[in-house]
Amino acid sequence: MLQVLVLHGPNLNMLGIRERSLYGTASLRTINTAITKLAKQKGIHVDIRQSNAEGELVAWIQEAGRGKVDAIVINPAAYTHSSIAIRDAIAAVAIPTVEVHLTNIHGREEFRHRSYIAGVALGQISGFGPYGYQLALHAIHQHLKPNKAL
C-alpha cells in the first residue's frame, strides 16, 4: 500500500470561512474526507496534517524522509512564495512531491506567481479548487504504479 503524506499549510484551517469568493465554501474537514475516500479507493494510506507553522511543516517533511512515505502532497499556501526552508526540506528527502493550490496562483497577484516549491516538486496543480488534491493523488498513483490503468 502506498503511503502518502498530505500537508496543508497556513490558513487552510480557515477554509470555508475565509475569502469564500477565492477559496470556496468547502471546509478543510470536507476536503480531507474527500482525500481519504479517494485514497481508500486507490489503495493509498494517507496521513493528513495541517499547520500554520513553517518549522512544523519542515519537521514533518524531514520525518517523512526517515519513514515509509512514498510521496508527499503539499499545499504550502503562502509559504509557496517565501519558504526556502520548505523547498530545501523537500529537496533533501527526495520523495516525489506534488504541490497543490486551490486557486490559480499564476492568475493572481504577481507576488504569488513565484513558487519556491515548484522546482523540487514532481508537479504542480493549481486552480481546480479542492479537486486539486484528488488530481494529485491520481498523479502520484500513476507515477508510482505506472502499470496501473488511470
Backbone as numpy.savetxt, mean C-alpha at the origin, in Angstrom:
# Nx Ny Nz CAx CAy CAz Cx Cy Cz
1.03 -20.43 1.11 0.18 -19.24 1.11 1.07 -18.00 1.11
0.78 -17.09 0.20 1.52 -15.84 0.15 1.22 -14.99 1.38
2.25 -14.32 1.88 2.13 -13.43 3.03 2.34 -12.00 2.54
1.33 -11.16 2.72 1.42 -9.78 2.25 1.16 -8.82 3.42
2.06 -7.88 3.58 1.91 -6.82 4.58 1.27 -5.62 3.89
0.16 -5.16 4.41 -0.54 -3.98 3.88 -0.37 -2.86 4.89
0.24 -1.77 4.44 0.50 -0.63 5.32 -0.26 0.60 4.84
-0.96 1.22 5.76 -1.66 2.48 5.51 -0.93 3.57 6.28
-0.61 4.66 5.60 0.12 5.75 6.22 -0.76 6.76 6.91
-0.21 7.95 7.15 -0.87 8.96 7.97 -2.20 9.46 7.41
-3.10 9.69 8.32 -4.43 10.23 8.07 -5.39 9.26 7.40
-4.93 8.08 7.02 -5.83 7.13 6.39 -6.82 6.55 7.39
-6.51 6.66 8.66 -7.48 6.28 9.69 -8.69 7.22 9.70
-8.59 8.32 8.99 -9.67 9.31 8.91 -10.54 9.16 7.66
-10.28 8.10 6.88 -11.07 7.90 5.67 -12.55 7.77 6.01
-13.37 8.30 5.13 -14.80 8.33 5.36 -15.25 9.58 6.10
-14.28 10.27 6.70 -14.55 11.49 7.46 -13.90 12.69 6.76
-12.65 12.53 6.38 -11.87 13.65 5.84 -12.06 13.80 4.33
-12.15 14.99 3.89 -12.17 15.35 2.47 -12.86 14.31 1.59
-14.10 14.09 1.87 -14.88 13.06 1.16 -14.92 13.30 -0.35
-14.84 14.54 -0.77 -14.87 14.82 -2.20 -13.62 14.27 -2.89
-12.54 14.13 -2.16 -11.31 13.56 -2.71 -11.19 12.05 -2.44
-11.46 11.66 -1.21 -11.16 10.30 -0.76 -12.37 9.38 -0.66
-13.56 9.92 -0.88 -14.76 9.12 -0.83 -15.28 8.91 0.58
-16.27 8.04 0.68 -16.95 7.84 1.96 -16.59 6.52 2.64
-15.83 5.68 1.97 -15.45 4.39 2.56 -14.49 4.59 3.73
-14.77 3.92 4.81 -13.87 3.98 5.97 -12.70 3.04 5.76
-11.67 3.21 6.58 -10.53 2.31 6.52 -10.97 0.89 6.86
-11.88 0.76 7.80 -12.40 -0.56 8.17 -13.06 -1.24 6.96
-13.84 -0.50 6.20 -14.49 -1.04 5.00 -13.46 -1.46 3.97
-12.45 -0.64 3.77 -11.38 -0.96 2.82 -10.65 -2.21 3.27
-10.33 -2.30 4.56 -9.61 -3.46 5.07 -10.44 -4.73 4.94
-11.74 -4.63 5.11 -12.62 -5.79 4.95 -12.57 -6.28 3.50
-12.61 -5.36 2.55 -12.53 -5.74 1.13 -11.17 -6.37 0.80
-10.10 -5.82 1.36 -8.76 -6.38 1.15 -8.72 -7.81 1.67
-9.20 -8.00 2.88 -9.18 -9.32 3.52 -10.01 -10.33 2.74
-11.17 -9.91 2.25 -12.04 -10.80 1.48 -11.35 -11.26 0.20
-10.78 -10.33 -0.56 -10.10 -10.70 -1.79 -8.87 -11.57 -1.50
-8.13 -11.21 -0.47 -6.94 -11.99 -0.12 -7.31 -13.44 0.17
-8.37 -13.63 0.91 -8.83 -14.98 1.23 -9.17 -15.75 -0.04
-9.85 -15.10 -0.98 -10.21 -15.73 -2.25 -8.97 -16.15 -3.05
-7.91 -15.38 -2.93 -6.69 -15.64 -3.69 -5.68 -16.50 -2.92
-6.02 -16.89 -1.70 -5.09 -17.68 -0.92 -3.91 -16.86 -0.41
-4.17 -15.62 -0.08 -3.15 -14.71 0.43 -3.47 -14.38 1.88
-2.48 -14.47 2.74 -2.65 -14.02 4.12 -2.20 -12.56 4.18
-3.07 -11.69 4.70 -2.71 -10.28 4.82 -2.59 -9.88 6.28
-1.59 -9.07 6.54 -1.40 -8.42 7.83 -1.56 -6.94 7.55
-2.63 -6.33 8.04 -2.97 -4.95 7.71 -2.71 -4.06 8.92
-1.96 -2.98 8.68 -1.61 -2.05 9.75 -1.71 -0.61 9.26
-1.99 0.31 10.19 -2.03 1.74 9.89 -1.26 2.49 10.95
-0.52 3.50 10.52 0.17 4.36 11.47 0.29 5.77 10.91
0.23 6.72 11.81 0.50 8.11 11.46 1.97 8.45 11.67
2.74 7.50 12.18 4.14 7.73 12.54 5.09 7.12 11.51
5.92 7.94 10.94 6.89 7.50 9.93 7.79 6.39 10.47
8.31 6.57 11.67 9.22 5.59 12.25 8.58 4.23 12.45
7.32 4.22 12.81 6.61 2.96 12.98 6.46 2.24 11.64
6.13 2.97 10.59 6.04 2.38 9.26 7.39 1.79 8.83
8.47 2.53 9.08 9.82 2.04 8.76 10.11 0.76 9.55
9.80 0.75 10.83 10.04 -0.44 11.66 9.27 -1.65 11.14
8.02 -1.46 10.72 7.23 -2.57 10.19 7.81 -3.09 8.88
8.31 -2.19 8.04 8.95 -2.62 6.79 10.20 -3.42 7.10
11.02 -2.93 8.02 12.23 -3.66 8.41 11.88 -5.03 9.00
10.85 -5.08 9.83 10.38 -6.34 10.41 9.97 -7.31 9.31
9.33 -6.81 8.28 8.91 -7.65 7.15 10.13 -8.28 6.47
11.22 -7.54 6.43 12.45 -8.05 5.82 13.09 -9.18 6.60
12.76 -9.29 7.88 13.31 -10.36 8.72 12.36 -11.54 8.82
11.14 -11.39 8.29 10.13 -12.42 8.45 9.81 -13.14 7.17
8.62 -13.64 7.12 8.17 -14.44 5.99 7.21 -13.66 5.10
7.45 -12.38 4.92 6.59 -11.56 4.09 7.06 -11.66 2.64
6.11 -11.99 1.76 6.42 -12.14 0.34 6.29 -10.83 -0.43
5.43 -9.93 0.05 5.20 -8.67 -0.65 4.62 -7.65 0.32
4.73 -6.39 -0.09 4.19 -5.28 0.69 3.29 -4.46 -0.23
2.14 -4.08 0.29 1.28 -3.07 -0.34 1.31 -1.89 0.62
1.67 -0.73 0.09 1.77 0.44 0.97 1.12 1.65 0.34
0.31 2.32 1.15 -0.17 3.65 0.82 0.54 4.57 1.80
1.67 5.13 1.39 2.42 5.98 2.31 1.79 7.34 2.56
0.69 7.62 1.84 -0.03 8.88 1.99 0.95 10.05 1.85
0.90 11.02 2.73 1.75 12.21 2.61 3.25 11.88 2.66
3.60 10.75 3.28 5.02 10.37 3.32 5.57 10.00 1.94
4.68 9.77 0.99 5.09 9.51 -0.39 6.04 10.58 -0.89
5.73 11.81 -0.55 6.40 12.98 -1.11 7.51 13.51 -0.22
7.73 12.85 0.92 8.71 13.42 1.86 9.62 12.40 2.53
9.28 11.12 2.49 10.02 10.18 3.32 11.08 9.37 2.57
12.28 9.84 2.71 13.41 9.06 2.20 13.62 7.85 3.10
13.26 7.96 4.38 13.40 6.84 5.31 12.54 5.65 4.89
11.30 5.89 4.51 10.44 4.78 4.05 10.97 4.23 2.74
11.39 5.09 1.84 11.98 4.65 0.58 13.19 3.75 0.84
14.08 4.18 1.72 15.28 3.41 2.01 14.96 2.08 2.69
13.95 2.05 3.54 13.55 0.80 4.19 13.04 -0.20 3.15
12.23 0.27 2.22 11.73 -0.62 1.16 12.88 -1.13 0.31
13.80 -0.26 -0.04 14.98 -0.69 -0.81 15.81 -1.70 -0.04
15.96 -1.49 1.25 16.80 -2.37 2.08 16.25 -3.78 2.19
14.93 -3.91 2.31 14.38 -5.26 2.51 14.21 -6.02 1.20
14.19 -5.31 0.08 14.10 -5.92 -1.25 12.92 -6.89 -1.37
11.78 -6.50 -0.83 10.54 -7.27 -0.95 9.70 -6.57 -2.01
9.12 -7.33 -2.95 8.27 -6.67 -3.95 7.20 -5.82 -3.27
7.15 -4.56 -3.66 6.26 -3.59 -3.03 5.43 -2.87 -4.08
4.14 -2.76 -3.80 3.25 -1.99 -4.67 2.78 -0.77 -3.88
2.97 0.39 -4.48 2.55 1.66 -3.89 1.13 1.96 -4.36
0.25 2.30 -3.42 -1.15 2.56 -3.73 -1.53 3.96 -3.25
-2.33 4.64 -4.06 -2.90 5.93 -3.68 -4.36 5.95 -4.10
-5.20 6.45 -3.24 -6.63 6.53 -3.54 -6.91 7.51 -4.66
-6.20 8.63 -4.66 -6.38 9.64 -5.70 -5.23 9.56 -6.70
-5.41 10.19 -7.83 -4.35 10.26 -8.82 -3.39 11.37 -8.40
-2.28 10.98 -7.80 -1.35 11.97 -7.26 -0.75 12.85 -8.37
-0.74 12.35 -9.60 -0.17 13.11 -10.71 -1.15 14.14 -11.26
-2.39 14.06 -10.85 -3.40 15.02 -11.26 -3.73 16.03 -10.18
-2.97 16.00 -9.11 -3.23 16.90 -7.98 -2.16 17.98 -7.92
-1.99 18.59 -6.76 -1.01 19.66 -6.59 0.37 19.16 -7.02
1.16 20.08 -7.55 2.46 19.71 -8.08 3.36 19.02 -7.05
3.30 19.44 -5.79 4.17 18.81 -4.79 3.84 17.34 -4.59
2.64 16.91 -4.99 2.26 15.50 -4.85 2.72 14.65 -6.03
3.23 15.24 -7.07 3.64 14.48 -8.25 4.88 13.65 -8.00
5.71 14.04 -7.06 6.96 13.35 -6.77 6.73 12.27 -5.72
7.11 11.04 -6.07 7.04 9.93 -5.11 8.44 9.40 -4.87
8.85 9.42 -3.62 10.13 8.81 -3.27 10.04 7.29 -3.31
8.84 6.76 -3.20 8.64 5.31 -3.13 8.67 4.67 -4.50
8.16 5.35 -5.51 7.99 4.77 -6.85 9.27 4.14 -7.39
10.40 4.74 -7.14 11.66 4.25 -7.68 12.11 2.91 -7.11
11.56 2.52 -5.97 11.95 1.23 -5.36 10.77 0.26 -5.31
9.64 0.67 -5.89 8.45 -0.18 -5.87 8.36 -1.00 -7.15
7.69 -2.13 -7.05 7.39 -2.95 -8.22 6.49 -2.16 -9.16
5.55 -1.41 -8.59 4.64 -0.59 -9.38 3.87 0.35 -8.49
3.14 1.25 -9.16 2.35 2.25 -8.45 0.93 2.25 -9.03
-0.06 2.23 -8.16 -1.46 2.28 -8.56 -2.06 3.51 -7.90
-2.60 4.41 -8.72 -3.20 5.61 -8.14 -4.44 6.01 -8.92
-5.39 6.58 -8.18 -6.56 7.15 -8.81 -7.78 6.27 -8.88
-7.72 5.06 -8.37 -8.85 4.14 -8.45 -9.58 3.98 -7.12
-9.33 4.89 -6.20 -9.99 4.83 -4.90 -9.61 3.56 -4.16
-10.50 3.08 -3.30 -10.21 1.87 -2.52 -9.91 0.64 -3.37
-10.43 0.61 -4.60 -10.18 -0.55 -5.47 -8.68 -0.69 -5.79
-7.92 0.37 -5.64 -6.48 0.30 -5.88 -5.79 -0.76 -5.05
-6.26 -0.97 -3.83 -5.67 -2.01 -2.98 -5.94 -3.39 -3.56
-7.13 -3.59 -4.09 -7.45 -4.88 -4.71 -6.63 -5.08 -5.98
-6.46 -4.02 -6.76 -5.60 -4.11 -7.94 -4.18 -4.50 -7.52
-3.71 -3.94 -6.43 -2.37 -4.26 -5.93 -2.26 -5.74 -5.56
-3.28 -6.29 -4.90 -3.26 -7.72 -4.56 -3.26 -8.59 -5.81
-4.08 -8.22 -6.80 -4.07 -8.96 -8.07 -2.68 -8.92 -8.70
-2.06 -7.75 -8.72 -0.74 -7.58 -9.32 0.32 -8.41 -8.59
0.28 -8.38 -7.28 1.25 -9.16 -6.49 1.05 -10.65 -6.73
-0.19 -11.08 -6.72 -0.50 -12.49 -6.96 0.04 -12.92 -8.32
-0.20 -12.12 -9.33 0.28 -12.44 -10.68 1.81 -12.41 -10.74
2.41 -11.45 -10.07 3.87 -11.31 -10.10 4.56 -12.49 -9.40
4.02 -12.91 -8.27 4.66 -13.96 -7.49 4.22 -15.37 -7.90
3.09 -15.48 -8.56 2.60 -16.77 -9.04 2.21 -16.62 -10.50
3.18 -16.37 -11.38 2.88 -16.04 -12.76 2.20 -17.16 -13.56
2.23 -18.37 -13.08 1.58 -19.47 -13.80 0.08 -19.53 -13.50
-0.39 -18.69 -12.60 -1.81 -18.64 -12.27 -2.53 -17.73 -13.26
-3.74 -18.10 -13.61 -4.56 -17.26 -14.49 -5.03 -16.03 -13.74
-5.28 -14.94 -14.46 -5.79 -13.73 -13.83 -7.12 -13.98 -13.29
